[in-house]
Coordinates of N, CA and C in Angstrom, one line a residue:
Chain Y
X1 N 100.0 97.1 101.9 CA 99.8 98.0 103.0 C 98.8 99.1 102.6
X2 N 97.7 99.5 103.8 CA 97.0 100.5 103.7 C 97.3 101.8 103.3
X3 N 97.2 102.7 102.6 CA 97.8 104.1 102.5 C 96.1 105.0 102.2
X4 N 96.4 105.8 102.9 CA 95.1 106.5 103.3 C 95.9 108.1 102.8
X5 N 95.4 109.0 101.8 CA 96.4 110.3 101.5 C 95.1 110.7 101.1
X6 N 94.9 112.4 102.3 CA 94.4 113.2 102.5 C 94.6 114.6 101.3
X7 N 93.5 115.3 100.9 CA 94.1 116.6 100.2 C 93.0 117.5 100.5
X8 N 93.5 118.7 100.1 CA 92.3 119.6 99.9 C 92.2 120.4 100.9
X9 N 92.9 120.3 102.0 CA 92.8 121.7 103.0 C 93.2 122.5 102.9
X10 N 93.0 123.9 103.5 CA 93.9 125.1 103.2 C 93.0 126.4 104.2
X11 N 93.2 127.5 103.5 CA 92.4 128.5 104.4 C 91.3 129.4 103.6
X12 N 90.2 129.4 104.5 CA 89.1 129.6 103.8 C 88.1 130.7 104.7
X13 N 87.8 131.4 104.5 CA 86.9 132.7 105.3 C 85.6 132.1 105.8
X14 N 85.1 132.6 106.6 CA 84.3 131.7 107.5 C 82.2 131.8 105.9
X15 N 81.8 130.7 105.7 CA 80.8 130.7 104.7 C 81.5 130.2 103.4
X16 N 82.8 129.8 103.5 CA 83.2 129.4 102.3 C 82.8 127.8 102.5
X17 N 83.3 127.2 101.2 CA 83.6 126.3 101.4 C 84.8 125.6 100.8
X18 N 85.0 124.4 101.4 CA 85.9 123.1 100.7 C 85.8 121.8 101.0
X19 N 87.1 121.3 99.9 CA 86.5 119.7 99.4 C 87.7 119.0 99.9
X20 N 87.4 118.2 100.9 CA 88.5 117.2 101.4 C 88.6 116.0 100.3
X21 N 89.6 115.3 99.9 CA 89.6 114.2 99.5 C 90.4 113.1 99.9
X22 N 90.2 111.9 99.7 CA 91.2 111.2 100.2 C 91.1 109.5 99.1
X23 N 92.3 109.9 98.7 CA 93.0 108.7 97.9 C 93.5 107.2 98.9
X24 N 92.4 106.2 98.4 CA 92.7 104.6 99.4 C 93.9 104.0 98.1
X25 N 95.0 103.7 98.6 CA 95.6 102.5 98.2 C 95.6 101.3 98.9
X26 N 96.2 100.1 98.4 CA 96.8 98.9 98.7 C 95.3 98.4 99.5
X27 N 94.5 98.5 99.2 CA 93.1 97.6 99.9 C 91.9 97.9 98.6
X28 N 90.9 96.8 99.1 CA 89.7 96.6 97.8 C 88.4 98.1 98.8
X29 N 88.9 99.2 98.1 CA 88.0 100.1 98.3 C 87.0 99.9 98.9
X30 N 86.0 99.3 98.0 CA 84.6 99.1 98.1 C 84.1 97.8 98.9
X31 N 84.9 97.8 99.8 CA 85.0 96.6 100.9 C 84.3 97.0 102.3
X32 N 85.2 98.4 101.9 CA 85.3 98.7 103.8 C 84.2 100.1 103.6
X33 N 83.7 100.7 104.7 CA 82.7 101.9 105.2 C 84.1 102.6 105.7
X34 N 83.8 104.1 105.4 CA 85.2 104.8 105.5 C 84.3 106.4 106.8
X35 N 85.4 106.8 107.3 CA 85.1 108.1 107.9 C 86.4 109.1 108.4
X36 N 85.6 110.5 108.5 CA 86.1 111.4 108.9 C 86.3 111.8 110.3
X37 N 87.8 112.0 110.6 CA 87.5 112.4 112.2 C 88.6 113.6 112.0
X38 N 88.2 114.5 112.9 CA 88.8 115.8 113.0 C 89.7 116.0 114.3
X39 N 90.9 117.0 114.5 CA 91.1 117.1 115.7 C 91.9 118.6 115.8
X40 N 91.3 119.0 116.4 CA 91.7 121.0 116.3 C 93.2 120.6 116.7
X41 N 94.1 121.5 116.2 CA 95.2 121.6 116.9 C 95.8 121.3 119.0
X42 N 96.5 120.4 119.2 CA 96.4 120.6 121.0 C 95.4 119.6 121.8
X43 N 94.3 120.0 120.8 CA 93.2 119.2 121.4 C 92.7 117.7 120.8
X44 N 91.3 117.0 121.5 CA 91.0 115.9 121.4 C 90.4 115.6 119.8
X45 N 90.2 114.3 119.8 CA 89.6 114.0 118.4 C 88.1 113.7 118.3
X46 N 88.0 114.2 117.2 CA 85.9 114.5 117.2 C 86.0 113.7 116.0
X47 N 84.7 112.5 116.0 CA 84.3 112.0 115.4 C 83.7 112.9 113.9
X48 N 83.7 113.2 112.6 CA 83.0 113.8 111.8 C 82.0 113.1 110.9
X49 N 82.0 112.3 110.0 CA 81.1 111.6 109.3 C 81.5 110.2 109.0
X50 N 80.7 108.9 108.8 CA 80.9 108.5 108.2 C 80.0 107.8 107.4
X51 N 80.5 106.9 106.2 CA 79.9 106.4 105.0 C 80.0 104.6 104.9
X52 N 79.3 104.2 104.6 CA 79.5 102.7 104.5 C 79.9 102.3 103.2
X53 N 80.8 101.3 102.5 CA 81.2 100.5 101.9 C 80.4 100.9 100.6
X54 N 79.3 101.0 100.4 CA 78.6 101.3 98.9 C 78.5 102.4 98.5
X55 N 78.6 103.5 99.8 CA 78.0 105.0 99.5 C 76.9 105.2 99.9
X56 N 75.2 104.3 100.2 CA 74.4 104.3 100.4 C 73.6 104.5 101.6
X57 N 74.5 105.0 102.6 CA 74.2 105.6 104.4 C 75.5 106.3 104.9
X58 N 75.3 107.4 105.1 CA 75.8 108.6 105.4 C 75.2 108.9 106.8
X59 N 76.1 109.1 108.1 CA 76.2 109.6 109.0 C 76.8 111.0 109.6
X60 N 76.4 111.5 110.2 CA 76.8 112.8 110.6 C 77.2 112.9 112.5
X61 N 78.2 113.9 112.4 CA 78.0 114.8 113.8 C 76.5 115.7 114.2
X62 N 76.3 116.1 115.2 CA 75.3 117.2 115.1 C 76.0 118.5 114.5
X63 N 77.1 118.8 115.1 CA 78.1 120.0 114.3 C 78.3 120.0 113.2
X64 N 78.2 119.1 112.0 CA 78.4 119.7 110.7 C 76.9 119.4 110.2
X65 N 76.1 118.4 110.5 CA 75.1 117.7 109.9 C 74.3 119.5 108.9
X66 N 73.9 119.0 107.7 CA 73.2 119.9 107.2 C 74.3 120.7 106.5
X67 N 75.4 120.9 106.9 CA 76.6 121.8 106.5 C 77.5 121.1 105.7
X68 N 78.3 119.8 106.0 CA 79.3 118.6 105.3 C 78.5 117.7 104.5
X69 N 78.7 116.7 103.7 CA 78.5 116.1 102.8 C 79.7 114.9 102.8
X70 N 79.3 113.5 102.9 CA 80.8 112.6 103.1 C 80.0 111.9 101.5
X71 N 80.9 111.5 100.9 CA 80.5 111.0 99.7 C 81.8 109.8 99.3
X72 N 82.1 108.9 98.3 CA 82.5 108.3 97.8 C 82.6 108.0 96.3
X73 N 83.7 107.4 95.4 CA 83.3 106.9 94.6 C 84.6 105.9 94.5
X74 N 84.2 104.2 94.4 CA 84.4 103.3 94.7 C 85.4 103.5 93.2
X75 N 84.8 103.4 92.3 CA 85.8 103.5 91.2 C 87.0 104.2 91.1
X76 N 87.3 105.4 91.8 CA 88.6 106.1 91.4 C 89.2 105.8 93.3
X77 N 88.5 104.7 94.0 CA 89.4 104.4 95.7 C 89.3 105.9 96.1
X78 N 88.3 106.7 95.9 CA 88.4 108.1 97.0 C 87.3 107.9 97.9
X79 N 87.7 108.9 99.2 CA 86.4 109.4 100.2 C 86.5 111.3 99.8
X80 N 85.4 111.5 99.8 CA 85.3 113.0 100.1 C 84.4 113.5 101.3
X81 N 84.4 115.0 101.2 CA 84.3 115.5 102.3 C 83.9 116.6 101.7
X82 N 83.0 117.1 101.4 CA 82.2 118.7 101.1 C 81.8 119.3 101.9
X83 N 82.4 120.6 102.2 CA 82.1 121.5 103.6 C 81.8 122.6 103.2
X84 N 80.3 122.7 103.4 CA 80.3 124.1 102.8 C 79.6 124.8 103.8
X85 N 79.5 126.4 104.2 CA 79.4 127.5 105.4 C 80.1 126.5 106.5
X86 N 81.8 127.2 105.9 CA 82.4 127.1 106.9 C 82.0 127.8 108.1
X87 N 82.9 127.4 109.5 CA 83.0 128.5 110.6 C 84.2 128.2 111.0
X88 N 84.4 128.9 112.2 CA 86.2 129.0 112.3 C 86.4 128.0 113.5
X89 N 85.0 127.3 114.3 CA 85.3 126.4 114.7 C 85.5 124.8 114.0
X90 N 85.4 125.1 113.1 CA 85.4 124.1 111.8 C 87.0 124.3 111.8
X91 N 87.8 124.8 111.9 CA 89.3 124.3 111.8 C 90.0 123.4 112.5
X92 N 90.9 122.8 112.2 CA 91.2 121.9 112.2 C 91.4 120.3 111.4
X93 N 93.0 119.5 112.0 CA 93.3 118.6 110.7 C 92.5 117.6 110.6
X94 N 92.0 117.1 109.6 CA 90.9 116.4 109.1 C 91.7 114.7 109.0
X95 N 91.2 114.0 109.8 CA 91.9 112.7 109.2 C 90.6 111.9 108.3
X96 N 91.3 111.2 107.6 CA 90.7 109.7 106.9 C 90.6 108.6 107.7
X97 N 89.7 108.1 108.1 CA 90.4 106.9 108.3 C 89.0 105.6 107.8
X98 N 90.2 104.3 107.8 CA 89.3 103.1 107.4 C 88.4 102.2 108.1
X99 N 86.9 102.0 108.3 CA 86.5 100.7 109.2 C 87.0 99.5 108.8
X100 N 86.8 98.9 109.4 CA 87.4 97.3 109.3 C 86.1 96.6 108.1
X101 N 85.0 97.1 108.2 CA 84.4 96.5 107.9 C 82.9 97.1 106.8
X102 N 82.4 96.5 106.6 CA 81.4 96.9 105.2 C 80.8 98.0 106.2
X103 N 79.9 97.9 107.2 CA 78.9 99.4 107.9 C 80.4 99.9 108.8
X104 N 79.7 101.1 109.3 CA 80.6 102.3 109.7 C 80.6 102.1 110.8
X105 N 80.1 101.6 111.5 CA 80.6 100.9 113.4 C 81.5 100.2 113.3
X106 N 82.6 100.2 113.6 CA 83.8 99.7 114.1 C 85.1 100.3 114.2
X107 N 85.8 99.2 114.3 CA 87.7 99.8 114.5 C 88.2 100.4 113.2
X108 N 88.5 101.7 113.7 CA 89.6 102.9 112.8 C 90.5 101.5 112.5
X109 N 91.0 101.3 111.4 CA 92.4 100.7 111.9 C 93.3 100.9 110.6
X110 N 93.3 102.0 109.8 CA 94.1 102.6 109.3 C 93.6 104.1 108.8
X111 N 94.7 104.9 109.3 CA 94.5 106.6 109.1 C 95.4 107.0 108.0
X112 N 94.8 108.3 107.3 CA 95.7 108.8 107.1 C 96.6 109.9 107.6
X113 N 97.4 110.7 107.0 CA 98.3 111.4 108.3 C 97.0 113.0 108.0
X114 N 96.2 113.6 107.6 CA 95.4 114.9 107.7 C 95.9 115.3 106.9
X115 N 94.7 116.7 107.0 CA 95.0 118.0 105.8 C 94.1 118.7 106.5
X116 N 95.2 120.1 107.2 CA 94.7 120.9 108.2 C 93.5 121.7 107.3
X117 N 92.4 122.2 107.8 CA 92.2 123.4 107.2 C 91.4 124.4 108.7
X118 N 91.8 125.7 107.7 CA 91.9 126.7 108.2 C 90.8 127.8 108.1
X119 N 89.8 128.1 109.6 CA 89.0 129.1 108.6 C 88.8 130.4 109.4
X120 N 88.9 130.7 109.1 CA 89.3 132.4 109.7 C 89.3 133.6 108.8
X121 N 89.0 135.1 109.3 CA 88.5 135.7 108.4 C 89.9 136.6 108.3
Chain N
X1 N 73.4 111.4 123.0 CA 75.0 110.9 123.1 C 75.5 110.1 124.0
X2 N 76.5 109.4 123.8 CA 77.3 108.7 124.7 C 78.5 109.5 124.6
X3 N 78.5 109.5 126.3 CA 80.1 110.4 126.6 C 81.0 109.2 127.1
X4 N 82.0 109.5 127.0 CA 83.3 109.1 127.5 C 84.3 109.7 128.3
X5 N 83.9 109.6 129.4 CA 84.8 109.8 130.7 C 86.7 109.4 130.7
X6 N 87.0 109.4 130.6 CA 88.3 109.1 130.4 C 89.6 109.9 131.8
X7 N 90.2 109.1 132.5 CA 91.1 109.6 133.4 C 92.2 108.9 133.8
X8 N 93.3 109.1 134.3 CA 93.9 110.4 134.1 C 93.8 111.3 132.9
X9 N 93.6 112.9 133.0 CA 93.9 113.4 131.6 C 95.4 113.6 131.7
X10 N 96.1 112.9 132.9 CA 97.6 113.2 132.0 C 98.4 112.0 133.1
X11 N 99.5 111.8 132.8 CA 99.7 110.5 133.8 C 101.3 110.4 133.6
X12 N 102.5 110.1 134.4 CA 103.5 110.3 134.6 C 104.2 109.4 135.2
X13 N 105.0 108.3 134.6 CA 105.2 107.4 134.7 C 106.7 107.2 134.2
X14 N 107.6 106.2 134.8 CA 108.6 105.5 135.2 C 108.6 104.6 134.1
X15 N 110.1 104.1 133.2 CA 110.4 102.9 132.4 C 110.0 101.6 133.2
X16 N 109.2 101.0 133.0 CA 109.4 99.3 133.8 C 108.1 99.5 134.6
X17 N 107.1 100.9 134.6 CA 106.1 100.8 135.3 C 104.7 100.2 134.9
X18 N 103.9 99.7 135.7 CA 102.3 99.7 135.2 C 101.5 100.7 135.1
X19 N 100.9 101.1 133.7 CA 100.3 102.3 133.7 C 98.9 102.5 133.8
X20 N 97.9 102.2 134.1 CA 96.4 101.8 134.2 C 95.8 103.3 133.4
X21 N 94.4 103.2 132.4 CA 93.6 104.5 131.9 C 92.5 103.8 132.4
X22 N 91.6 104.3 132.7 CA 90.1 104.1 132.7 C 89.8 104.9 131.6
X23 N 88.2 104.5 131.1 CA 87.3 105.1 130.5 C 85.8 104.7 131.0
X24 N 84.9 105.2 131.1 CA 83.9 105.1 131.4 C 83.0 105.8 130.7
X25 N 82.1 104.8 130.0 CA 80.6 105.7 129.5 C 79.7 106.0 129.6
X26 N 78.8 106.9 129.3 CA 77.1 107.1 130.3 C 76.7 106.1 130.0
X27 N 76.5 105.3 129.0 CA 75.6 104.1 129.3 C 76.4 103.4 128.5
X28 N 75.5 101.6 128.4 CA 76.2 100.7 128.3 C 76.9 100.6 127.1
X29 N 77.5 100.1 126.5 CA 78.1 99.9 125.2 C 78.9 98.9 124.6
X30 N 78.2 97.4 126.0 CA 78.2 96.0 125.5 C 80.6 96.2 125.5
X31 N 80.8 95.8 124.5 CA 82.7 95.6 124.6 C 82.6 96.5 123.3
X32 N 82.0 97.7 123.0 CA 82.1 98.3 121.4 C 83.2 99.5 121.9
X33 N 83.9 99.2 121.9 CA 85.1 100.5 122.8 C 86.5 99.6 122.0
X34 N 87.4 100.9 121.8 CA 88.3 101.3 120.9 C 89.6 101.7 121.9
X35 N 90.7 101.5 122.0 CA 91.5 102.3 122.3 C 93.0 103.0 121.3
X36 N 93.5 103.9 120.9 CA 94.4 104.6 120.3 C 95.3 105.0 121.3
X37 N 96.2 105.3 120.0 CA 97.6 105.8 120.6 C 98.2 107.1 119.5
X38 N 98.5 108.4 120.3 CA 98.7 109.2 119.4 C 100.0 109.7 119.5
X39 N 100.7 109.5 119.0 CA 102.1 110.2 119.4 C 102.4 111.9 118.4
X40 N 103.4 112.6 119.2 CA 103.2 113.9 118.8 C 103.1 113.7 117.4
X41 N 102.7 114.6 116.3 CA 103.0 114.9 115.0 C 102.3 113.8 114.4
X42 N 101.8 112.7 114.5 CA 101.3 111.6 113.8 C 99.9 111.2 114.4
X43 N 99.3 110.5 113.1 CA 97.8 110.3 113.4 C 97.8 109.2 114.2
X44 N 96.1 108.7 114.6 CA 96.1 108.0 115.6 C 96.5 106.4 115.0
X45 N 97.0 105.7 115.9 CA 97.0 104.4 115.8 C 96.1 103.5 116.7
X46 N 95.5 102.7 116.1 CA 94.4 101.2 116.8 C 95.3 100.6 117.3
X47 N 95.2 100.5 118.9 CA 95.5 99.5 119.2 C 95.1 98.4 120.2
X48 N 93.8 98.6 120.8 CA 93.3 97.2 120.9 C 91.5 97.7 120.5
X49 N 91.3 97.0 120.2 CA 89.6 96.8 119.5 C 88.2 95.8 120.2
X50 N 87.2 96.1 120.3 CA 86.1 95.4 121.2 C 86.6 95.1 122.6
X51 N 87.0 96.3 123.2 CA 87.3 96.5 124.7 C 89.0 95.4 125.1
X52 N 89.1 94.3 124.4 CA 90.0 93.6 124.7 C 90.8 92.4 124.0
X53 N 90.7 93.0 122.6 CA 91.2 92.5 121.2 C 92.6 93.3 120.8
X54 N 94.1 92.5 120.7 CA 94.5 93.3 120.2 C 95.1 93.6 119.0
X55 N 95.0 94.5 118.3 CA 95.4 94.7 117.1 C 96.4 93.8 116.1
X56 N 96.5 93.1 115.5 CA 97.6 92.9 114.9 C 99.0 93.6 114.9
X57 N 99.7 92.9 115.7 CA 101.6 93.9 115.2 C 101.6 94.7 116.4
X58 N 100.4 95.0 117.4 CA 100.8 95.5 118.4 C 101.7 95.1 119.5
X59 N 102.7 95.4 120.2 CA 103.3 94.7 121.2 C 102.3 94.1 122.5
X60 N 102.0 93.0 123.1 CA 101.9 92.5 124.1 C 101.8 93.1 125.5
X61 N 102.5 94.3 125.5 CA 102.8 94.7 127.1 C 101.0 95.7 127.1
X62 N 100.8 95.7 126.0 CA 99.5 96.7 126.1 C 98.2 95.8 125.8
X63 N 97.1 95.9 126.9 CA 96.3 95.4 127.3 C 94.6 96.1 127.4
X64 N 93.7 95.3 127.0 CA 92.2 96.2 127.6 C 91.3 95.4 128.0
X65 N 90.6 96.2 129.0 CA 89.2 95.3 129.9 C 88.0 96.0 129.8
X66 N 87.4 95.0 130.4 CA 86.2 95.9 130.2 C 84.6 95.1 129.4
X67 N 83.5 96.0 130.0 CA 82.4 95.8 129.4 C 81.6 96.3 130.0
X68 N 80.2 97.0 129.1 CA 79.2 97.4 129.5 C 79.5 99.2 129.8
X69 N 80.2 99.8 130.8 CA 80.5 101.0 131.1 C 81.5 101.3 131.4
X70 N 82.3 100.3 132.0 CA 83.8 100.6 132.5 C 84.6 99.8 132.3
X71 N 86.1 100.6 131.7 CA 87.2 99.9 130.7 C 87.8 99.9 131.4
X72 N 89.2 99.5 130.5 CA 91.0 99.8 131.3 C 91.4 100.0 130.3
X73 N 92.9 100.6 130.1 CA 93.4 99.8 129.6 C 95.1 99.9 130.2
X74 N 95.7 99.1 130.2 CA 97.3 99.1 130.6 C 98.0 98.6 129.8
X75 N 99.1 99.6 130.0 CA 100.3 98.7 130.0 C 101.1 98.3 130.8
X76 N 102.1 97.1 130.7 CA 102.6 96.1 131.8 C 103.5 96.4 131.8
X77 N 104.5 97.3 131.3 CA 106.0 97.5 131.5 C 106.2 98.5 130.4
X78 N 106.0 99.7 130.8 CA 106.4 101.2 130.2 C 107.4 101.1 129.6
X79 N 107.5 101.5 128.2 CA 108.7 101.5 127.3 C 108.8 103.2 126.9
X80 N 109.8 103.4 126.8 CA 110.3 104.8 126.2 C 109.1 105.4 124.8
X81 N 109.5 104.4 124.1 CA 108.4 104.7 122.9 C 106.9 105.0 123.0
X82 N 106.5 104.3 124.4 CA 105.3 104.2 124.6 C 104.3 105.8 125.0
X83 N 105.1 107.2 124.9 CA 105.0 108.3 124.9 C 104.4 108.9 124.1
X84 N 103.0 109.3 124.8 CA 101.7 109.0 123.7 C 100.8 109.7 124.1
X85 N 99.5 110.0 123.4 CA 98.4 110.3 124.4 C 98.0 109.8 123.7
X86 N 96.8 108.8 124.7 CA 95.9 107.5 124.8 C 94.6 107.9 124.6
X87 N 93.7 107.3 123.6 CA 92.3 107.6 123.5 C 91.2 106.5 123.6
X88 N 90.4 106.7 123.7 CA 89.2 105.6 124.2 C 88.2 106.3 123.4
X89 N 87.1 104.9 122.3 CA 86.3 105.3 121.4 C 85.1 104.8 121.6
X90 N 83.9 104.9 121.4 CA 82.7 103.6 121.6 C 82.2 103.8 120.1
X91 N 82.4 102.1 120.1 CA 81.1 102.6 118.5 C 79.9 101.6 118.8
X92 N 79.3 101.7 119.9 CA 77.9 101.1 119.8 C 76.9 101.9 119.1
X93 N 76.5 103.4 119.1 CA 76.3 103.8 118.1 C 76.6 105.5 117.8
X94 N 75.7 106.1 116.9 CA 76.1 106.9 116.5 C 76.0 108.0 117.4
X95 N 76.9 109.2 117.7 CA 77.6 109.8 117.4 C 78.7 108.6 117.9
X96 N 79.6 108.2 116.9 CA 81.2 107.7 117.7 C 81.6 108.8 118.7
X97 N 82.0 108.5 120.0 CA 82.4 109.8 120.6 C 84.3 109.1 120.8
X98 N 85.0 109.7 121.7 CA 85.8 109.8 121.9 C 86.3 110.3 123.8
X99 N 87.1 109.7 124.3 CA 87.4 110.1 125.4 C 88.5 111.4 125.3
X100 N 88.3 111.9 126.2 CA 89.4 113.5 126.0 C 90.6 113.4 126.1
X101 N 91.3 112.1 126.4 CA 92.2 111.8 125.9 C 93.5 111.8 127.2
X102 N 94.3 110.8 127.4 CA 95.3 111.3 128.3 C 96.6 110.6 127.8
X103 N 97.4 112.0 128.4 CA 99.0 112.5 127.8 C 99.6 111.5 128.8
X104 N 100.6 110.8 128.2 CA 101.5 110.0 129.2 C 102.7 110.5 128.9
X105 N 103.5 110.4 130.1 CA 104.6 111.2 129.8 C 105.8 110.2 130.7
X106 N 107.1 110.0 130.7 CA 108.0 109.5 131.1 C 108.7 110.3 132.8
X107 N 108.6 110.0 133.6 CA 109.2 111.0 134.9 C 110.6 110.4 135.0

């Protein structure tokens, strides 16, 4: 079974930054293209970045592009997420989730459960 | 960008009923459409894939159509559990967007 475990949120003053990470179990890491999707409290879910299967193409929203950083390293099964000048529209829980497949186009089809973060001054 | 239209944003429905979502996108996006299920407190779940694939382990009563701009998706006989709010994704290409999503609720 997939297990997708999120860390690293918390509350942060608007210019800070932080580092999401997320721990893959029970699948061959370096298989699948992984991404970030966010979703503010209440409301809908926003696509955030994703990364393909090697690490070697990195995609963005127009909202963080230039600001986040999605990265990987296939050896220890993590995705990260470096966010740096926050804003406080930047809050909100951050999910993980897995492509099915080696590039980053396709079916979510396992999440993890988030790691809210918070940015406010 | 490709937007995603998505309606009802909220929808109110009976045990044993048929529940119909549309989504619709500004442009075409071939069967690259996603549908989820979110129930309160928990992340989203896949449940049918390329407009009308469905997921592994999913129940049967839930269904999706569609191609080019305009989807569906239903269910055939509303279950209690099935209390959710429903989302629609395109991944033809980048930005993945997401439909705004609609709340289904039991009357």
């Amino acid at each position: 079974e997939v297990q997708l475990l999120e860390s690293g949120g918390g509350s942060e003053h608007p210019g800070g930054s932080l580092r999401l990470s997320c721990a893959a179990s029970g699948l061959t890491f370096n298989n699948y293209a992984m991404s970030w999707v966010r979703q503010v409290p209440g409301k809908g879910l926003e696509w955030v970045s994703s990364i393909n299967s090697g690490g070697s193409s990195t995609y963005y929203a127009d909202s963080v592009k230039g600001r986040f950083t999605i990265s990987r390293d296939n050896s220890r099964n993590t995705l990260y997420l470096q966010m740096n000048s926050l804003r406080a529209e930047d809050t909100a829980l951050y999910y993980c989730a897995k492509v099915d497949k080696l590039t980053p186009l396709g079916k979510l089809d396992s999440w993890g459960q988030g790691t809210l973060v918070t940015v406010s001054s | 960008d490709i937007q995603m239209t998505q309606s009802p944003s909220s929808l109110s429905a009976s045990v044993g009923d048929r529940v119909t979502i549309t989504c619709q996108a500004s442009q075409d996006i071939r069967n690259y459409l996603n549908w989820y299920q979110q129930k309160p407190g928990k992340a989203p779940k896949l449940l049918i894939y390329g407009a009308f694939n469905l997921e592994t382990g999913v129940p049967s009563r839930f269904s999706g159509s569609g191609s080019g701009t305009d989807f569906t998706f239903t269910i055939i006989s509303l279950q209690p559990e099935d209390i959710a709010t429903y989302y629609c994704q395109q991944y033809d290409n980048f930005p993945q967007t997401f439909g705004q999503g609609t709340k289904l609720e039991i009357k």
